[in-house]
Amino acid sequence: MDLGSGRRGVDMGPSAIRIAGIEDRLRELGHTVVDDGDIAIKNMEELKVGDVHARYLAEIVRASAVACKKVDRIMTRGHFPLVLGGDHSIAAGSVSGIAAFCRRQGKKGKKLGLLWVDAHGDINTPDSSPSGNIHGMPVAALLGYGPAELTGIGGRFRKVEPGNVALVGIRSLDDGEKRRLKETGVQVHTMADIDRHGIHRVMKKALARVTDGTDYVHVSFDLDAVDPTVAPGVGTPVKGGLDYREAHLIMELLHDSGVMTSLEMVEVNPILDQGNASAVFAVELVQSAFGKKIL
């Protein structure tokens, strides 16, 4: 899907990741891999923009609802959902599917933690977004802010509590996002924090937040969290991101912690890439999250 993005081409991200060999690389680590295929999504040329403050909302909601049901079903079967994007608006569907699964567990349900690795906060709503691009709105929607169609995917309830959300790698926020982050109390670790304290200490704090009283942890990794010199083929590149080893260490720490129960890798844009290098790097990061080690 590229409907939530301001630049074309990110809809080919899942294909690029497959071409980079994700199935074989995961099987080499001893995992059983089932490719459940793509979700059919209409192109921009087939659609009307609709509200310019929430562009292509109807089709994004429809596709996200399909993703929601698929992810819910995978979790119900006791498997690990690995979601490949596409632009980050798809997270409104994937995380909602996990939240819906959590809600049905036991008499009182289970709690979900969300680790969001990204250059951007993605906590805009139509009234605060400068662009109207929905890939900048999924965190807000999962917290219950924004269009009812988006917040209601998977059921009309808050999908994750602000106290169980941590953002890592942030370096580009709109004014409305800054206000909402302060209001909600979502934990934010900017690149400046990583520069000062190091990625290991930052991840220790982030993991403490997303595991505080939770039963499941979803990791949403936007490849634009990584510096464009490492991964140039992303939807919205921003200078000054995670370097090669910092990105890998995030994934290695997630594997070592044993808390990650679902993962998505999004915003790979092969049109802007160089020889599919960004998709290859995305596969390497997924490998680290699934147990690949140096020694």
Tab-separated table of C-alpha atoms in Angstrom:
chain	number	residue	atom	x	y	z
A	1	MET	CA	0.000	0.000	0.000
A	2	ASP	CA	1.192	3.510	-0.789
A	3	LEU	CA	-2.140	5.306	-0.272
A	4	GLY	CA	-1.051	6.716	3.081
A	5	SER	CA	2.220	8.068	1.747
A	6	GLY	CA	3.139	11.239	-0.073
A	7	ARG	CA	5.511	9.410	-2.460
A	8	ARG	CA	4.782	6.539	-4.811
A	9	GLY	CA	6.625	3.231	-4.864
A	10	VAL	CA	6.421	2.082	-1.260
A	11	ASP	CA	3.639	-0.339	-2.270
A	12	MET	CA	6.396	-2.447	-3.856
A	13	GLY	CA	8.209	-2.778	-0.520
A	14	PRO	CA	6.892	-6.257	0.344
A	15	SER	CA	7.989	-7.583	-3.054
A	16	ALA	CA	11.436	-6.048	-2.592
A	17	ILE	CA	11.762	-7.698	0.831
A	18	ARG	CA	10.735	-11.048	-0.639
A	19	ILE	CA	13.250	-10.626	-3.477
A	20	ALA	CA	15.901	-9.926	-0.827
A	21	GLY	CA	15.267	-13.470	0.428
A	22	ILE	CA	13.402	-13.061	3.692
A	23	GLU	CA	11.886	-16.559	3.619
A	24	ASP	CA	15.199	-18.341	3.044
A	25	ARG	CA	17.020	-16.180	5.610
A	26	LEU	CA	14.445	-17.017	8.308
A	27	ARG	CA	14.423	-20.702	7.426
A	28	GLU	CA	18.204	-20.736	7.795
A	29	LEU	CA	17.643	-19.690	11.424
A	30	GLY	CA	15.390	-22.715	11.944
A	31	HIS	CA	12.005	-21.024	11.608
A	32	THR	CA	9.009	-22.347	9.711
A	33	VAL	CA	7.777	-19.634	7.344
A	34	VAL	CA	4.379	-19.360	5.670
A	35	ASP	CA	3.853	-16.519	3.177
A	36	ASP	CA	0.170	-15.601	3.442
A	37	GLY	CA	0.383	-13.407	0.335
A	38	ASP	CA	-0.510	-9.796	-0.297
A	39	ILE	CA	-3.686	-7.967	0.585
A	40	ALA	CA	-5.394	-6.688	-2.580
A	41	ILE	CA	-5.378	-2.888	-2.488
A	42	LYS	CA	-6.571	-0.461	-5.146
A	43	ASN	CA	-4.142	2.002	-6.691
A	44	MET	CA	-4.451	5.758	-6.371
A	45	GLU	CA	-5.500	5.940	-10.028
A	46	GLU	CA	-8.613	3.889	-9.243
A	47	LEU	CA	-9.690	5.981	-6.264
A	48	LYS	CA	-10.897	9.402	-5.245
A	49	VAL	CA	-8.776	11.256	-2.698
A	50	GLY	CA	-11.799	12.062	-0.554
A	51	ASP	CA	-11.116	14.352	2.398
A	52	VAL	CA	-7.759	16.038	1.700
A	53	HIS	CA	-7.086	16.026	5.456
A	54	ALA	CA	-7.245	12.192	5.470
A	55	ARG	CA	-6.399	11.140	1.938
A	56	TYR	CA	-7.751	7.812	0.635
A	57	LEU	CA	-9.254	7.064	4.047
A	58	ALA	CA	-11.935	4.631	2.858
A	59	GLU	CA	-9.565	2.268	1.022
A	60	ILE	CA	-6.937	2.456	3.765
A	61	VAL	CA	-9.585	1.514	6.340
A	62	ARG	CA	-10.836	-1.360	4.166
A	63	ALA	CA	-7.333	-2.763	3.606
A	64	SER	CA	-6.393	-2.273	7.264
A	65	ALA	CA	-9.526	-4.132	8.352
A	66	VAL	CA	-8.460	-7.086	6.191
A	67	ALA	CA	-4.960	-6.960	7.723
A	68	CYS	CA	-6.533	-6.762	11.173
A	69	LYS	CA	-8.481	-9.978	10.648
A	70	LYS	CA	-5.483	-11.796	9.150
A	71	VAL	CA	-3.201	-10.850	12.056
A	72	ASP	CA	-5.879	-11.737	14.618
A	73	ARG	CA	-6.272	-15.165	12.995
A	74	ILE	CA	-2.509	-15.779	12.987
A	75	MET	CA	-2.260	-14.883	16.691
A	76	THR	CA	-5.250	-17.114	17.497
A	77	ARG	CA	-3.430	-20.040	15.878
A	78	GLY	CA	-0.450	-19.401	18.139
A	79	HIS	CA	1.840	-18.212	15.355
A	80	PHE	CA	4.006	-15.112	14.991
A	81	PRO	CA	2.716	-12.444	12.567
A	82	LEU	CA	5.406	-10.729	10.490
A	83	VAL	CA	3.819	-7.902	8.495
A	84	LEU	CA	5.594	-6.353	5.501
A	85	GLY	CA	4.761	-2.826	4.253
A	86	GLY	CA	3.943	-0.706	2.353
A	87	ASP	CA	3.410	2.586	4.093
A	88	HIS	CA	3.000	2.819	7.844
A	89	SER	CA	-0.754	3.404	7.770
A	90	ILE	CA	-1.131	-0.394	7.601
A	91	ALA	CA	-0.144	-0.484	11.308
A	92	ALA	CA	-3.648	0.723	12.143
A	93	GLY	CA	-4.757	-2.690	10.917
A	94	SER	CA	-1.979	-4.949	12.167
A	95	VAL	CA	-1.868	-3.552	15.706
A	96	SER	CA	-5.664	-3.501	15.910
A	97	GLY	CA	-5.696	-7.195	15.011
A	98	ILE	CA	-3.318	-8.008	17.854
A	99	ALA	CA	-5.300	-5.797	20.242
A	100	ALA	CA	-8.527	-7.580	19.276
A	101	PHE	CA	-6.846	-10.925	19.953
A	102	CYS	CA	-5.589	-9.670	23.333
A	103	ARG	CA	-9.053	-8.441	24.272
A	104	ARG	CA	-10.510	-11.954	23.951
A	105	GLN	CA	-7.903	-13.638	26.160
A	106	GLY	CA	-9.197	-14.662	29.605
A	107	LYS	CA	-12.007	-12.994	31.517
A	108	LYS	CA	-10.390	-9.572	31.616
A	109	GLY	CA	-8.360	-9.746	28.416
A	110	LYS	CA	-4.627	-9.216	27.985
A	111	LYS	CA	-2.623	-6.006	27.588
A	112	LEU	CA	-0.537	-4.980	24.606
A	113	GLY	CA	2.688	-2.964	24.553
A	114	LEU	CA	3.824	-1.104	21.436
A	115	LEU	CA	7.422	-0.310	20.474
A	116	TRP	CA	7.456	2.138	17.555
A	117	VAL	CA	10.861	2.561	15.865
A	118	ASP	CA	10.573	5.481	13.462
A	119	ALA	CA	11.947	8.872	12.450
A	120	HIS	CA	8.416	10.247	12.870
A	121	GLY	CA	5.856	10.222	15.666
A	122	ASP	CA	2.951	9.176	13.411
A	123	ILE	CA	0.596	10.655	15.992
A	124	ASN	CA	-1.111	13.227	13.780
A	125	THR	CA	-4.844	13.453	13.206
A	126	PRO	CA	-6.547	15.029	10.184
A	127	ASP	CA	-6.832	18.360	11.994
A	128	SER	CA	-3.106	18.469	12.841
A	129	SER	CA	-1.520	16.838	9.775
A	130	PRO	CA	0.140	19.276	7.349
A	131	SER	CA	-0.156	16.754	4.488
A	132	GLY	CA	-3.285	14.699	5.140
A	133	ASN	CA	-1.207	11.547	4.586
A	134	ILE	CA	-2.529	8.782	6.828
A	135	HIS	CA	0.875	7.083	7.280
A	136	GLY	CA	1.470	9.892	9.791
A	137	MET	CA	-1.630	8.977	11.834
A	138	PRO	CA	-1.583	5.310	12.967
A	139	VAL	CA	-0.251	5.857	16.507
A	140	ALA	CA	-2.947	8.467	17.107
A	141	ALA	CA	-5.607	6.093	15.771
A	142	LEU	CA	-4.409	3.228	17.981
A	143	LEU	CA	-4.664	5.563	20.992
A	144	GLY	CA	-8.224	6.486	19.994
A	145	TYR	CA	-7.635	9.831	18.244
A	146	GLY	CA	-8.770	10.619	14.712
A	147	PRO	CA	-11.502	9.455	12.330
A	148	ALA	CA	-13.933	6.929	13.798
A	149	GLU	CA	-13.409	4.698	10.757
A	150	LEU	CA	-9.697	4.440	11.574
A	151	THR	CA	-9.945	4.176	15.362
A	152	GLY	CA	-12.728	1.582	15.057
A	153	ILE	CA	-10.767	-1.026	13.092
A	154	GLY	CA	-10.972	-4.279	15.053
A	155	GLY	CA	-13.543	-2.848	17.472
A	156	ARG	CA	-14.343	0.436	19.136
A	157	PHE	CA	-11.845	0.429	21.967
A	158	ARG	CA	-8.423	1.951	22.609
A	159	LYS	CA	-5.976	-0.530	21.118
A	160	VAL	CA	-3.041	0.323	23.378
A	161	GLU	CA	-2.628	2.486	26.462
A	162	PRO	CA	-0.273	5.497	26.201
A	163	GLY	CA	1.650	4.228	29.225
A	164	ASN	CA	2.607	1.115	27.255
A	165	VAL	CA	3.865	2.880	24.110
A	166	ALA	CA	7.496	3.837	23.438
A	167	LEU	CA	8.799	5.656	20.373
A	168	VAL	CA	12.479	5.218	19.451
A	169	GLY	CA	14.587	7.053	16.852
A	170	ILE	CA	12.354	10.130	16.601
A	171	ARG	CA	13.783	13.178	14.828
A	172	SER	CA	10.900	14.748	12.882
A	173	LEU	CA	7.729	15.903	14.666
A	174	ASP	CA	4.966	18.300	13.626
A	175	ASP	CA	3.728	20.866	16.160
A	176	GLY	CA	0.453	19.009	16.656
A	177	GLU	CA	2.341	15.789	17.324
A	178	LYS	CA	4.503	17.462	19.966
A	179	ARG	CA	1.380	18.646	21.778
A	180	ARG	CA	-0.311	15.252	21.636
A	181	LEU	CA	2.785	13.428	22.847
A	182	LYS	CA	2.946	15.723	25.886
A	183	GLU	CA	-0.782	15.325	26.543
A	184	THR	CA	-0.775	11.533	26.316
A	185	GLY	CA	2.498	10.838	28.108
A	186	VAL	CA	3.733	8.455	25.424
A	187	GLN	CA	7.424	7.724	26.038
A	188	VAL	CA	9.603	9.339	23.350
A	189	HIS	CA	13.283	8.629	22.703
A	190	THR	CA	14.676	11.030	20.128
A	191	MET	CA	17.920	10.656	18.205
A	192	ALA	CA	19.344	13.291	20.561
A	193	ASP	CA	18.573	10.957	23.479
A	194	ILE	CA	20.309	8.109	21.643
A	195	ASP	CA	23.323	10.352	20.995
A	196	ARG	CA	23.549	11.280	24.690
A	197	HIS	CA	22.779	7.962	26.358
A	198	GLY	CA	23.423	5.273	23.743
A	199	ILE	CA	20.971	2.881	22.142
A	200	HIS	CA	21.428	0.200	24.824
A	201	ARG	CA	20.241	2.458	27.668
A	202	VAL	CA	17.432	3.892	25.535
A	203	MET	CA	16.186	0.418	24.645
A	204	LYS	CA	16.311	-0.642	28.279
A	205	LYS	CA	13.917	2.206	29.136
A	206	ALA	CA	11.718	1.558	26.107
A	207	LEU	CA	11.433	-2.153	26.837
A	208	ALA	CA	10.586	-1.413	30.470
A	209	ARG	CA	7.736	0.814	29.266
A	210	VAL	CA	6.239	-1.567	26.713
A	211	THR	CA	6.439	-4.570	29.067
A	212	ASP	CA	5.030	-2.789	32.145
A	213	GLY	CA	2.006	-4.937	32.975
A	214	THR	CA	1.620	-6.156	29.386
A	215	ASP	CA	1.261	-9.677	28.042
A	216	TYR	CA	2.175	-9.087	24.394
A	217	VAL	CA	4.562	-6.673	22.657
A	218	HIS	CA	4.231	-5.543	19.046
A	219	VAL	CA	7.235	-3.971	17.325
A	220	SER	CA	6.591	-1.615	14.424
A	221	PHE	CA	9.816	-0.791	12.578
A	222	ASP	CA	9.760	1.955	9.967
A	223	LEU	CA	12.957	1.677	7.948
A	224	ASP	CA	13.208	5.483	7.822
A	225	ALA	CA	14.317	5.285	11.466
A	226	VAL	CA	17.651	4.315	9.937
A	227	ASP	CA	19.892	6.976	8.438
A	228	PRO	CA	19.450	7.394	4.645
A	229	THR	CA	23.156	6.641	4.136
A	230	VAL	CA	22.387	3.112	5.366
A	231	ALA	CA	18.869	2.703	3.918
A	232	PRO	CA	18.201	5.211	1.117
A	233	GLY	CA	15.113	3.456	-0.236
A	234	VAL	CA	12.467	4.605	2.236
A	235	GLY	CA	9.221	6.542	1.923
A	236	THR	CA	10.207	9.618	3.941
A	237	PRO	CA	13.977	9.818	4.507
A	238	VAL	CA	15.296	12.081	7.282
A	239	LYS	CA	19.009	12.729	7.902
A	240	GLY	CA	20.605	11.844	11.208
A	241	GLY	CA	19.027	8.458	11.885
A	242	LEU	CA	20.136	5.194	13.440
A	243	ASP	CA	23.399	3.839	12.128
A	244	TYR	CA	23.926	0.253	10.979
A	245	ARG	CA	24.928	-1.178	14.345
A	246	GLU	CA	22.359	0.785	16.374
A	247	ALA	CA	19.548	-0.611	14.231
A	248	HIS	CA	20.860	-4.146	14.555
A	249	LEU	CA	21.343	-3.790	18.299
A	250	ILE	CA	17.680	-2.790	18.696
A	251	MET	CA	16.677	-6.042	17.024
A	252	GLU	CA	19.238	-8.135	18.887
A	253	LEU	CA	18.042	-6.736	22.216
A	254	LEU	CA	14.450	-7.508	21.254
A	255	HIS	CA	15.368	-11.109	20.525
A	256	ASP	CA	17.384	-11.462	23.719
A	257	SER	CA	14.557	-10.004	25.806
A	258	GLY	CA	12.117	-12.603	24.485
A	259	VAL	CA	9.184	-10.190	24.759
A	260	MET	CA	8.400	-9.541	21.085
A	261	THR	CA	5.250	-11.364	19.949
A	262	SER	CA	4.710	-9.678	16.563
A	263	LEU	CA	6.694	-7.500	14.163
A	264	GLU	CA	6.164	-5.334	11.131
A	265	MET	CA	8.738	-3.856	8.766
A	266	VAL	CA	7.429	-0.978	6.670
A	267	GLU	CA	8.213	1.928	4.306
A	268	VAL	CA	10.715	0.146	2.054
A	269	ASN	CA	10.589	2.022	-1.266
A	270	PRO	CA	12.537	0.250	-4.048
A	271	ILE	CA	12.033	3.148	-6.488
A	272	LEU	CA	14.222	5.338	-4.276
A	273	ASP	CA	16.655	2.529	-3.453
A	274	GLN	CA	20.065	1.551	-4.770
A	275	GLY	CA	20.227	-2.059	-5.957
A	276	ASN	CA	17.596	-3.196	-3.415
A	277	ALA	CA	20.090	-2.447	-0.616
A	278	SER	CA	17.403	-1.146	1.747
A	279	ALA	CA	15.266	-4.257	1.380
A	280	VAL	CA	18.347	-6.413	1.975
A	281	PHE	CA	19.058	-4.398	5.120
A	282	ALA	CA	15.438	-4.804	6.231
A	283	VAL	CA	15.847	-8.571	5.892
A	284	GLU	CA	19.063	-8.442	7.922
A	285	LEU	CA	17.246	-6.555	10.689
A	286	VAL	CA	14.453	-9.125	10.737
A	287	GLN	CA	17.097	-11.854	10.963
A	288	SER	CA	18.593	-10.163	14.029
A	289	ALA	CA	15.141	-9.962	15.611
A	290	PHE	CA	14.668	-13.679	14.966
A	291	GLY	CA	17.931	-14.769	16.500
A	292	LYS	CA	20.859	-14.259	14.141
A	293	LYS	CA	24.010	-13.463	16.117
A	294	ILE	CA	27.588	-12.535	15.306
A	295	LEU	CA	28.881	-15.426	17.439
